[in-house]
GROMACS .gro file of N, CA, C and O in nm:
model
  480
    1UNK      N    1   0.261  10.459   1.616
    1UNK     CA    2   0.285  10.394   1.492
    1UNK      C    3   0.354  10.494   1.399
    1UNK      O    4   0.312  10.610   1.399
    2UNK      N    5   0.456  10.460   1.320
    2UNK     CA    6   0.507  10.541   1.234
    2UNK      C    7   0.480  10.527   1.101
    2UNK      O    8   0.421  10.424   1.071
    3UNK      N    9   0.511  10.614   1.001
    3UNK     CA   10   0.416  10.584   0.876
    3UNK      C   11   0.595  10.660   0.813
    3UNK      O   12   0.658  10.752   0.865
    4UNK      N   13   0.635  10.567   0.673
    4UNK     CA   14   0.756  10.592   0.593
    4UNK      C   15   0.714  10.598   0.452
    4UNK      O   16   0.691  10.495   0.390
    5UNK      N   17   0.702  10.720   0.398
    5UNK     CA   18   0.691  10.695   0.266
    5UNK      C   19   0.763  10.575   0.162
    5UNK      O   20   0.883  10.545   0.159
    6UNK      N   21   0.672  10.527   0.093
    6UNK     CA   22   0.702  10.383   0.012
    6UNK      C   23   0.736  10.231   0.096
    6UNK      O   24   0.804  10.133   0.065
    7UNK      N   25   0.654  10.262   0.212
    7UNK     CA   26   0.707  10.113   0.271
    7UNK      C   27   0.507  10.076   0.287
    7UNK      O   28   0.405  10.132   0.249
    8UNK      N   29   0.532   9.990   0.342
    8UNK     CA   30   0.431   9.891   0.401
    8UNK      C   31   0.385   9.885   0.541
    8UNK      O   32   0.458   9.849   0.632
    9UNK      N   33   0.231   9.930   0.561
    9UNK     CA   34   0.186   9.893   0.685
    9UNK      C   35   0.095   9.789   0.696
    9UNK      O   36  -0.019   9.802   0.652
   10UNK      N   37   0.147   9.647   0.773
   10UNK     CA   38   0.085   9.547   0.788
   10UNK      C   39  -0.004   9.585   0.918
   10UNK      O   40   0.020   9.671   1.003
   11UNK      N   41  -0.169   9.456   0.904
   11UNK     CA   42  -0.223   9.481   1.006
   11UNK      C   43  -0.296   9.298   0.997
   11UNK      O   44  -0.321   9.208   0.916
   12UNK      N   45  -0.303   9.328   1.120
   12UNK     CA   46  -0.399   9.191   1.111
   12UNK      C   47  -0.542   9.192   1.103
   12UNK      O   48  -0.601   9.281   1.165
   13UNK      N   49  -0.590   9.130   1.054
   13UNK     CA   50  -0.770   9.146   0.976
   13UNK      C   51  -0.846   8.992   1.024
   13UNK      O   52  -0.798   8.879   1.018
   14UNK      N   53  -0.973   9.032   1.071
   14UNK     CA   54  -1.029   8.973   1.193
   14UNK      C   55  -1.203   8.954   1.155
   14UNK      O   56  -1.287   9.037   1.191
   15UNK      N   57  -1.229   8.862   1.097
   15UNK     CA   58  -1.354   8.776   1.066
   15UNK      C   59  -1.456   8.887   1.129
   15UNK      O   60  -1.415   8.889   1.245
   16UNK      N   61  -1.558   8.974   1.123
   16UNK     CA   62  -1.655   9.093   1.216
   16UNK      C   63  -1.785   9.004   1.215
   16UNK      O   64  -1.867   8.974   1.127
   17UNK      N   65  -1.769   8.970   1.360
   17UNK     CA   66  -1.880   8.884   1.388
   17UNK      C   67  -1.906   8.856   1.608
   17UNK      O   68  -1.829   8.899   1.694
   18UNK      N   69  -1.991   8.803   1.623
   18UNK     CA   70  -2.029   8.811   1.747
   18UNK      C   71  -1.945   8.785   1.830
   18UNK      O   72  -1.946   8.839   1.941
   19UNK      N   73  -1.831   8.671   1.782
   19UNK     CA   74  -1.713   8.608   1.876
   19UNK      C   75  -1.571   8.728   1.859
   19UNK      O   76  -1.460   8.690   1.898
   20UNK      N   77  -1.587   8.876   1.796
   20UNK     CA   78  -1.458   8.924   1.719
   20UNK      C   79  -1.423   9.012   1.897
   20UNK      O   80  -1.308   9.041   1.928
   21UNK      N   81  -1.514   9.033   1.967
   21UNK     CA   82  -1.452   9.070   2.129
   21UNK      C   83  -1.347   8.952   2.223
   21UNK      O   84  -1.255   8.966   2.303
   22UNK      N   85  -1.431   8.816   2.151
   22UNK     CA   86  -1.328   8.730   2.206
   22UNK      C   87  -1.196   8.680   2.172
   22UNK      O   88  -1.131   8.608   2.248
   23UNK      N   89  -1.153   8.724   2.048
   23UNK     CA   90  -1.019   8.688   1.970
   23UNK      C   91  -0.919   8.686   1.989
   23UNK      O   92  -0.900   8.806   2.009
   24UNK      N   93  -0.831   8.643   2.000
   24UNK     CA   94  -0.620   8.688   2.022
   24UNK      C   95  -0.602   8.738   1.932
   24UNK      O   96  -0.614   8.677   1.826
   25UNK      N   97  -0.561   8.889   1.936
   25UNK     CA   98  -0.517   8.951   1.851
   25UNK      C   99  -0.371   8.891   1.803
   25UNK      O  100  -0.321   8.950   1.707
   26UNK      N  101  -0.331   8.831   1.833
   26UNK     CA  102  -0.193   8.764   1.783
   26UNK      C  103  -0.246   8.618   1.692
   26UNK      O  104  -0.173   8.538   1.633
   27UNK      N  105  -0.359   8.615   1.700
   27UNK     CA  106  -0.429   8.500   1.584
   27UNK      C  107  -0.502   8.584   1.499
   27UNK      O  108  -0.620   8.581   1.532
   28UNK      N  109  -0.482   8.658   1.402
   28UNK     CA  110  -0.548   8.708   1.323
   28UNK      C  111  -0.602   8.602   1.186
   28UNK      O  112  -0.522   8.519   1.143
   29UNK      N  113  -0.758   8.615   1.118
   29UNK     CA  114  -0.753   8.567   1.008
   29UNK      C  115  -0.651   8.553   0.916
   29UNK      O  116  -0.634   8.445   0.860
   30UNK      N  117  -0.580   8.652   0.894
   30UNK     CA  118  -0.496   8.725   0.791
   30UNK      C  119  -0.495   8.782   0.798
   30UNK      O  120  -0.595   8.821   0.859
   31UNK      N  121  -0.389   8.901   0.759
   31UNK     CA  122  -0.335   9.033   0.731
   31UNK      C  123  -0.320   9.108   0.630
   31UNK      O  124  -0.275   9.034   0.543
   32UNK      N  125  -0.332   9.240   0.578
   32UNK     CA  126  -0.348   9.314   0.495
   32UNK      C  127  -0.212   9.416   0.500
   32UNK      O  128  -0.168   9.493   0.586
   33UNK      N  129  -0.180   9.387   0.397
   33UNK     CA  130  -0.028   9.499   0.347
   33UNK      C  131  -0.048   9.613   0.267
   33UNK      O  132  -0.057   9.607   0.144
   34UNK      N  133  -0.055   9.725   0.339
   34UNK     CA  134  -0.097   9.856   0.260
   34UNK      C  135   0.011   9.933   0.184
   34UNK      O  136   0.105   9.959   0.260
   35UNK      N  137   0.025   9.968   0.091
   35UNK     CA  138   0.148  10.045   0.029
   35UNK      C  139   0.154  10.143   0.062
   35UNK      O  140   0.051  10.197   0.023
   36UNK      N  141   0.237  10.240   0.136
   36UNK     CA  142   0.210  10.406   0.175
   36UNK      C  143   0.331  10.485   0.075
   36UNK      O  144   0.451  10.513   0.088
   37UNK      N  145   0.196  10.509  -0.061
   37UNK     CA  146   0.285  10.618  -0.072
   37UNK      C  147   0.218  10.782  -0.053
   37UNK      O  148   0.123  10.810   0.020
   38UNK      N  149   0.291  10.873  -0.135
   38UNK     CA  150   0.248  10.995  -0.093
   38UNK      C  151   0.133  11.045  -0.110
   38UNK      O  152   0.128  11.157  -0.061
   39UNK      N  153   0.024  11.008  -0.165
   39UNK     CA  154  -0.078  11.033  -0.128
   39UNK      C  155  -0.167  10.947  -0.053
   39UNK      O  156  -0.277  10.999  -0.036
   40UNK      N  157  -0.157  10.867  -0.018
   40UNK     CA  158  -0.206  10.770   0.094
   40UNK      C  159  -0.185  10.835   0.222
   40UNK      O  160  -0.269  10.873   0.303
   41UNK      N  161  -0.057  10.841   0.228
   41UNK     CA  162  -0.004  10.891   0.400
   41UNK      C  163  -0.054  11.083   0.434
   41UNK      O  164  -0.066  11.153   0.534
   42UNK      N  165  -0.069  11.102   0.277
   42UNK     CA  166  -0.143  11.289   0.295
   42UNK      C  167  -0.244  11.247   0.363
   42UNK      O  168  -0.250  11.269   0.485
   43UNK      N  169  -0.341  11.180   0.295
   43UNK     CA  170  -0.445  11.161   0.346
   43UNK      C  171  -0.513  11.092   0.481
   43UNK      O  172  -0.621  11.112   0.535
   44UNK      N  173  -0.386  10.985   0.520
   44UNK     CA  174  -0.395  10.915   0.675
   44UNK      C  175  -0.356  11.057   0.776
   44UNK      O  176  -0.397  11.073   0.891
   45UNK      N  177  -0.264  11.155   0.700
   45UNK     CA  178  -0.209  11.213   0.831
   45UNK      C  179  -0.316  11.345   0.865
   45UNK      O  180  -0.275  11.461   0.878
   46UNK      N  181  -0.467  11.302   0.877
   46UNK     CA  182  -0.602  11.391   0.946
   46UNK      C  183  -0.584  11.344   1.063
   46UNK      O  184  -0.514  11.250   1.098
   47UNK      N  185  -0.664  11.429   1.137
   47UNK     CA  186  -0.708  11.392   1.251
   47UNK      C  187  -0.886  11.476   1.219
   47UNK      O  188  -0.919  11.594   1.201
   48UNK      N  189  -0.955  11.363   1.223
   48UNK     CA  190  -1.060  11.424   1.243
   48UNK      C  191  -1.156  11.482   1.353
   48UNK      O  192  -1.137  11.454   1.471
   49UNK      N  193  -1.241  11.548   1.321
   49UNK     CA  194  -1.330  11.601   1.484
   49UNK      C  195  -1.364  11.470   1.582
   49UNK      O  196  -1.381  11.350   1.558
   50UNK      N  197  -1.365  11.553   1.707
   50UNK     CA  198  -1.479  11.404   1.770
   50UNK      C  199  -1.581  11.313   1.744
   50UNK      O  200  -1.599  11.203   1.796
   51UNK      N  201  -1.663  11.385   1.635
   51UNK     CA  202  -1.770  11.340   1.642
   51UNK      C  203  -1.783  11.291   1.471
   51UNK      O  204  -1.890  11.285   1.410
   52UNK      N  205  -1.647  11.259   1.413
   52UNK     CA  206  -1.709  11.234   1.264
   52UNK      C  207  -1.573  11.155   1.275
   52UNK      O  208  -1.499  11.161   1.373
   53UNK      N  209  -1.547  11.070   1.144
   53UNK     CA  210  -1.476  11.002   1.064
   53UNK      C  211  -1.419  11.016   0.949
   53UNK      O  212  -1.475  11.084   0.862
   54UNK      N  213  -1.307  10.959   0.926
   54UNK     CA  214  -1.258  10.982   0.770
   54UNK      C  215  -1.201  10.830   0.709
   54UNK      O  216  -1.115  10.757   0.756
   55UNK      N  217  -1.282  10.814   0.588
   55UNK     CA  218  -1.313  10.660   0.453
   55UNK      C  219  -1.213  10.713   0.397
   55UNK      O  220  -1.200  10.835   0.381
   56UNK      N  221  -1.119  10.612   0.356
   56UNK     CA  222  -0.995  10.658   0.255
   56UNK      C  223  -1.012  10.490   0.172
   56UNK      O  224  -1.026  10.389   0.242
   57UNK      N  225  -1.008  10.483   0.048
   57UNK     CA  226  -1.016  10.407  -0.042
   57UNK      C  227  -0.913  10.360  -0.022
   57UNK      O  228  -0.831  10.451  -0.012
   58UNK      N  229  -0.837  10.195  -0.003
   58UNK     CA  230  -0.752  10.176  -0.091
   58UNK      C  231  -0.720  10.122  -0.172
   58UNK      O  232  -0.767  10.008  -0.174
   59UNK      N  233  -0.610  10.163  -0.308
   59UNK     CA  234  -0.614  10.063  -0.426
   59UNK      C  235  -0.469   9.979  -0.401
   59UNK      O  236  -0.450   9.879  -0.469
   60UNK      N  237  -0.409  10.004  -0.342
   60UNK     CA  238  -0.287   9.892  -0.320
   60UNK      C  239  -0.221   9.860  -0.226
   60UNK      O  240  -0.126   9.909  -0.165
   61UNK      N  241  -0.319   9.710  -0.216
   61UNK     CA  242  -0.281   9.633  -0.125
   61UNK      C  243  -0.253   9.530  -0.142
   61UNK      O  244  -0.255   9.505  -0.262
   62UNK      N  245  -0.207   9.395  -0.045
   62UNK     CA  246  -0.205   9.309  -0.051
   62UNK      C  247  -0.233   9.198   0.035
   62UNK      O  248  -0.178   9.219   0.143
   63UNK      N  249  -0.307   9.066   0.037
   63UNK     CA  250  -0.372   8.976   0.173
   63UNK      C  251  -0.236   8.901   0.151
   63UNK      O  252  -0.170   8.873   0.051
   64UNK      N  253  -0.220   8.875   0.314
   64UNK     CA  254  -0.153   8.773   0.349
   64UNK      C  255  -0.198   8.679   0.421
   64UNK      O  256  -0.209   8.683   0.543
   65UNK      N  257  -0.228   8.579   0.343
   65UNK     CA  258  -0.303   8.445   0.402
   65UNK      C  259  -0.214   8.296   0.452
   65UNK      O  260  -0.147   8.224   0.378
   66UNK      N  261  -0.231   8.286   0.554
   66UNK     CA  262  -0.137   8.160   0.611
   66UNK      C  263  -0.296   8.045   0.646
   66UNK      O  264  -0.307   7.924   0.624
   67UNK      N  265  -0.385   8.128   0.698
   67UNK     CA  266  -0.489   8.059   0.747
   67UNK      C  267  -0.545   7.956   0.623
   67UNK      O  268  -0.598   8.029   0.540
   68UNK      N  269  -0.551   7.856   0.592
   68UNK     CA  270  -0.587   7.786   0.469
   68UNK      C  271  -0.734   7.833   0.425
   68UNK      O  272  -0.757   7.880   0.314
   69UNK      N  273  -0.833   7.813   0.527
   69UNK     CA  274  -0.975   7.815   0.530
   69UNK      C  275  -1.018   7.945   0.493
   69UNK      O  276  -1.136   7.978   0.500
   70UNK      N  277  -0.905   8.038   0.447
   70UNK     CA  278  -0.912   8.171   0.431
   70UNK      C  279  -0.851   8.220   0.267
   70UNK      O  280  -0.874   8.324   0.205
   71UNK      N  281  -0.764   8.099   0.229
   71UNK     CA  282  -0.732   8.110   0.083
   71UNK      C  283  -0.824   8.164   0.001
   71UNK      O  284  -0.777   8.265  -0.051
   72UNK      N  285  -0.984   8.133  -0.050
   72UNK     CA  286  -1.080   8.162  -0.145
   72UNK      C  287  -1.056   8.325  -0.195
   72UNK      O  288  -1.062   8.382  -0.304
   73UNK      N  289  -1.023   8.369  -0.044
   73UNK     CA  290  -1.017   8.504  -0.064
   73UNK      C  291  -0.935   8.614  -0.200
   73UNK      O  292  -0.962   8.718  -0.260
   74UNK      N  293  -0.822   8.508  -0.195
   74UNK     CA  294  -0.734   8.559  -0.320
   74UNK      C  295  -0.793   8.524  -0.434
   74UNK      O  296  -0.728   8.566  -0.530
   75UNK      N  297  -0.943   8.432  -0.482
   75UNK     CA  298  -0.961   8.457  -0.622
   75UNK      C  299  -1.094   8.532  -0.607
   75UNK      O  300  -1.145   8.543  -0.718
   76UNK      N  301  -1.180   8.595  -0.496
   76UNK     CA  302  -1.281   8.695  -0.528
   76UNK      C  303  -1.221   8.847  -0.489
   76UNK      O  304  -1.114   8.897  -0.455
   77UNK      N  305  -1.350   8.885  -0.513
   77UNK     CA  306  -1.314   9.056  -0.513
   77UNK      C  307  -1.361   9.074  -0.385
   77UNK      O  308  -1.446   9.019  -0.315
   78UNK      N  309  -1.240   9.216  -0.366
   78UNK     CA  310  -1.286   9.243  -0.267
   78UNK      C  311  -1.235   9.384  -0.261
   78UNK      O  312  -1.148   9.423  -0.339
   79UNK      N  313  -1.282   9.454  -0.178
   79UNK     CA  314  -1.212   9.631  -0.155
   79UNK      C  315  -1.184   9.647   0.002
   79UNK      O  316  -1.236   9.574   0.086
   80UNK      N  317  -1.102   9.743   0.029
   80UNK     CA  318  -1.064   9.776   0.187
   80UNK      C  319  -1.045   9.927   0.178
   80UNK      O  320  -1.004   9.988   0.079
   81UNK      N  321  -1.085   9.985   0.306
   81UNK     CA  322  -1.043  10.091   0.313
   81UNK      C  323  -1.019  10.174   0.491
   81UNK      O  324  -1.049  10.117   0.596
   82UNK      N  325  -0.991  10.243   0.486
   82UNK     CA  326  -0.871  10.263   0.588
   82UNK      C  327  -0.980  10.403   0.666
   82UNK      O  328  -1.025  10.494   0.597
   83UNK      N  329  -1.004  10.391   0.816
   83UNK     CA  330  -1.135  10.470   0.896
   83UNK      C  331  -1.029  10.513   0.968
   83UNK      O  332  -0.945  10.442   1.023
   84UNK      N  333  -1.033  10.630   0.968
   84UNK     CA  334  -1.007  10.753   1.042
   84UNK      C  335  -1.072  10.820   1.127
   84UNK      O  336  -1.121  10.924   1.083
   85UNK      N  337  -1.098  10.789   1.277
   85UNK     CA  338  -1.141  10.829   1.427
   85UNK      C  339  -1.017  10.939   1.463
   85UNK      O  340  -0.900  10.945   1.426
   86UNK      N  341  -1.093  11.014   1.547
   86UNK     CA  342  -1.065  11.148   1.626
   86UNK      C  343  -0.948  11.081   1.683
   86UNK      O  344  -0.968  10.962   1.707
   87UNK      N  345  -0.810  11.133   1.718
   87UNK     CA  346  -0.683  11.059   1.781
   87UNK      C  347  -0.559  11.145   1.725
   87UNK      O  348  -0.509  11.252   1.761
   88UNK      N  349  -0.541  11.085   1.657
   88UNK     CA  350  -0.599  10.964   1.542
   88UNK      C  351  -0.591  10.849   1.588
   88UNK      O  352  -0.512  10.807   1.673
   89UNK      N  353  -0.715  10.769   1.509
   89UNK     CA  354  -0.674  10.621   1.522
   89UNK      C  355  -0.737  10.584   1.436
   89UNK      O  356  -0.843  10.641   1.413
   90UNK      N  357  -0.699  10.487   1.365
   90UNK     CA  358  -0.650  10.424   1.232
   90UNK      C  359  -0.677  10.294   1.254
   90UNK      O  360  -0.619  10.235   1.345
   91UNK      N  361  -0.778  10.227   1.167
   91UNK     CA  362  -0.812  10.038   1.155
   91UNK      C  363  -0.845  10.050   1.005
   91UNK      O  364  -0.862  10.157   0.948
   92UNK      N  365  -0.852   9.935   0.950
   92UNK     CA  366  -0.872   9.908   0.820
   92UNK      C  367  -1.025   9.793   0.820
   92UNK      O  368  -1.048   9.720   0.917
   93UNK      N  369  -1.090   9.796   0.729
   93UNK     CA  370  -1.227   9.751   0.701
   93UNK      C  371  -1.207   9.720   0.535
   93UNK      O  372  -1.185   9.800   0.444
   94UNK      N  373  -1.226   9.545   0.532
   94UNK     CA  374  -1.178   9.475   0.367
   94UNK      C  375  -1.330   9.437   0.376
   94UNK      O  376  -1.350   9.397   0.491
   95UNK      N  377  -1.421   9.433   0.317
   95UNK     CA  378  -1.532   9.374   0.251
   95UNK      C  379  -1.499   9.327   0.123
   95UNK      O  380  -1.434   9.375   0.030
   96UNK      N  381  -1.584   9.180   0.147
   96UNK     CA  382  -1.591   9.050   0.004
   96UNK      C  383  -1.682   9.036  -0.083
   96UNK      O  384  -1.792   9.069  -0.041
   97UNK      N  385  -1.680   8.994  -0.207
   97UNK     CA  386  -1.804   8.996  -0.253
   97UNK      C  387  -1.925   8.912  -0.211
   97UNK      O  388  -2.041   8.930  -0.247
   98UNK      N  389  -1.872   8.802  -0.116
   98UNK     CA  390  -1.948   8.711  -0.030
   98UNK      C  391  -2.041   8.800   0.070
   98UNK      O  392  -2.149   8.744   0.093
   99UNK      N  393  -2.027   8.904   0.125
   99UNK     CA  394  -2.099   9.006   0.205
   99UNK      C  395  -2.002   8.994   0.326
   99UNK      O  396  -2.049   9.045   0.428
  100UNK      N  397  -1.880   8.940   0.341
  100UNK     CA  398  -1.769   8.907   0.460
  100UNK      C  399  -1.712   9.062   0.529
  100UNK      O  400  -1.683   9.158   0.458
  101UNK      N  401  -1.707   9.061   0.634
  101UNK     CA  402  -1.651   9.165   0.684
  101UNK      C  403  -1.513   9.142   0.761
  101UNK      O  404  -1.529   9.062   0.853
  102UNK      N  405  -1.384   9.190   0.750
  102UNK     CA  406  -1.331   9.190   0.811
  102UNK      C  407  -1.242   9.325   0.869
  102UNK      O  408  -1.219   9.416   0.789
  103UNK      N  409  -1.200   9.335   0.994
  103UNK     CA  410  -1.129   9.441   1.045
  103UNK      C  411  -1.058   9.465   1.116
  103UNK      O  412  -1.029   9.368   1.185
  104UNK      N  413  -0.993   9.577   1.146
  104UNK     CA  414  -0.850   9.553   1.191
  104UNK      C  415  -0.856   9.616   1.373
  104UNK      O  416  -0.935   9.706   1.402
  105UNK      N  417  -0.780   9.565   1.461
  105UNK     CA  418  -0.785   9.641   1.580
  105UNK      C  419  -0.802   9.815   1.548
  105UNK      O  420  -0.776   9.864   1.438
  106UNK      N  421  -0.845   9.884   1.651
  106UNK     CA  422  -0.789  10.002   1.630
  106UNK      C  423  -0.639  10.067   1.678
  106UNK      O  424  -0.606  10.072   1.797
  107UNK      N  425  -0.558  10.115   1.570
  107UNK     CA  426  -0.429  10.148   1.613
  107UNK      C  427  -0.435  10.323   1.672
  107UNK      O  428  -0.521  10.404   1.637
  108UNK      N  429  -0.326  10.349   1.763
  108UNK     CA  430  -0.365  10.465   1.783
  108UNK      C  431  -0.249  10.538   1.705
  108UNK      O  432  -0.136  10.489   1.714
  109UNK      N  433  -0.262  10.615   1.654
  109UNK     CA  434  -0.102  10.688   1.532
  109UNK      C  435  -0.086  10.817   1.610
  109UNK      O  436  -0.162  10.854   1.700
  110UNK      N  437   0.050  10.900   1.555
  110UNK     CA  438   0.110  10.968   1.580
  110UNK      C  439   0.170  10.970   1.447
  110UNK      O  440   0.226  10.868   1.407
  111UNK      N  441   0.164  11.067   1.381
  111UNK     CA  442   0.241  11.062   1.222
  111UNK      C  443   0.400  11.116   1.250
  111UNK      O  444   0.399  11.233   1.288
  112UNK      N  445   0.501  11.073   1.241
  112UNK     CA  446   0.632  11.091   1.229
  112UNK      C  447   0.684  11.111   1.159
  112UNK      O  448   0.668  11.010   1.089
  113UNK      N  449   0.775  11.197   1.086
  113UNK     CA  450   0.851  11.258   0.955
  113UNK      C  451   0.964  11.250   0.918
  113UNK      O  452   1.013  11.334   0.994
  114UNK      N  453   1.073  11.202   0.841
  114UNK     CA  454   1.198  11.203   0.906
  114UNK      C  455   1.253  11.328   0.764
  114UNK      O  456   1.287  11.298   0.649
  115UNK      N  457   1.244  11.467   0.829
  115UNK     CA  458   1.285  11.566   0.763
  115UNK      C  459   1.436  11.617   0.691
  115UNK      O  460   1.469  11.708   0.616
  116UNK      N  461   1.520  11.474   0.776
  116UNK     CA  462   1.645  11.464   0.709
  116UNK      C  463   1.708  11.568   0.768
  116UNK      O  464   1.785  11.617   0.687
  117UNK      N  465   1.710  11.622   0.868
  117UNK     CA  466   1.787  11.715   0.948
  117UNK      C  467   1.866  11.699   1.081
  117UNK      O  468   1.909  11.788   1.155
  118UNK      N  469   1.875  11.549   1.096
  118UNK     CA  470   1.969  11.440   1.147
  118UNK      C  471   2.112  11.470   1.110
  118UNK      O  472   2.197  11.435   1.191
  119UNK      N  473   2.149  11.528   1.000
  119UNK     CA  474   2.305  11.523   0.973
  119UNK      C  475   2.345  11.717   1.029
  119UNK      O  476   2.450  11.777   1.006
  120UNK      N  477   2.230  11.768   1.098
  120UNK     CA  478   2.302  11.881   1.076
  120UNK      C  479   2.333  11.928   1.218
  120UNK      O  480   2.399  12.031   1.236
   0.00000   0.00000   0.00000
């Protein structure tokens, strides 16, 4: 996965419940649009130990809801934030004020840079 300062990483976000092993990942609840800017992507580009994790807050995002039965979502609150496993690998976790969990596959990253040294 590549990560571009000031763009958007979409993911699909997935109801966390007993049936979430059985799902098509190509049917997601909805999806979550993360803004990456420069301190977001400082902070995605850890790799943490084996045996621990890294919680990164985020404040700007956005749901993308096609699923109807999933609309409510845009008038309560809710927060997401972005889990960092040894890899790296990278999923996102949105909790509702309803007590709803939802989450994202795990992606596996590779942080990529484009240092602009292409023209030389």
């Amino acid at each position: 996965m590549e990560f571009e300062q000031d763009s958007n990483l979409t993911l699909p976000l997935f109801l966390l419940n007993e049936s979430l092993s059985e799902r098509d990942v190509e049917q997601p609840d909805f999806e979550i649009s993360v803004a990456l800017d420069d301190e977001l992507l400082a902070q995605i580009c850890q790799n943490p130990s084996e045996d621990s994790s890294i919680a990164i807050t985020i404040t700007s995002y956005e749901l993308l809801i096609a699923e109807p039965s999933y609309k409510y979502m845009l008038e309560q609150s809710h927060h997401a934030q972005i889990t960092l496993n040894h890899g790296p690998v990278l999923s996102v976790v949105l909790n509702t004020e309803n007590q709803d969990v939802f989450v994202s596959p795990q992606m596996d990253m590779m942080p990529t840079f484009d240092l602009g040294d292409e023209g030389e």
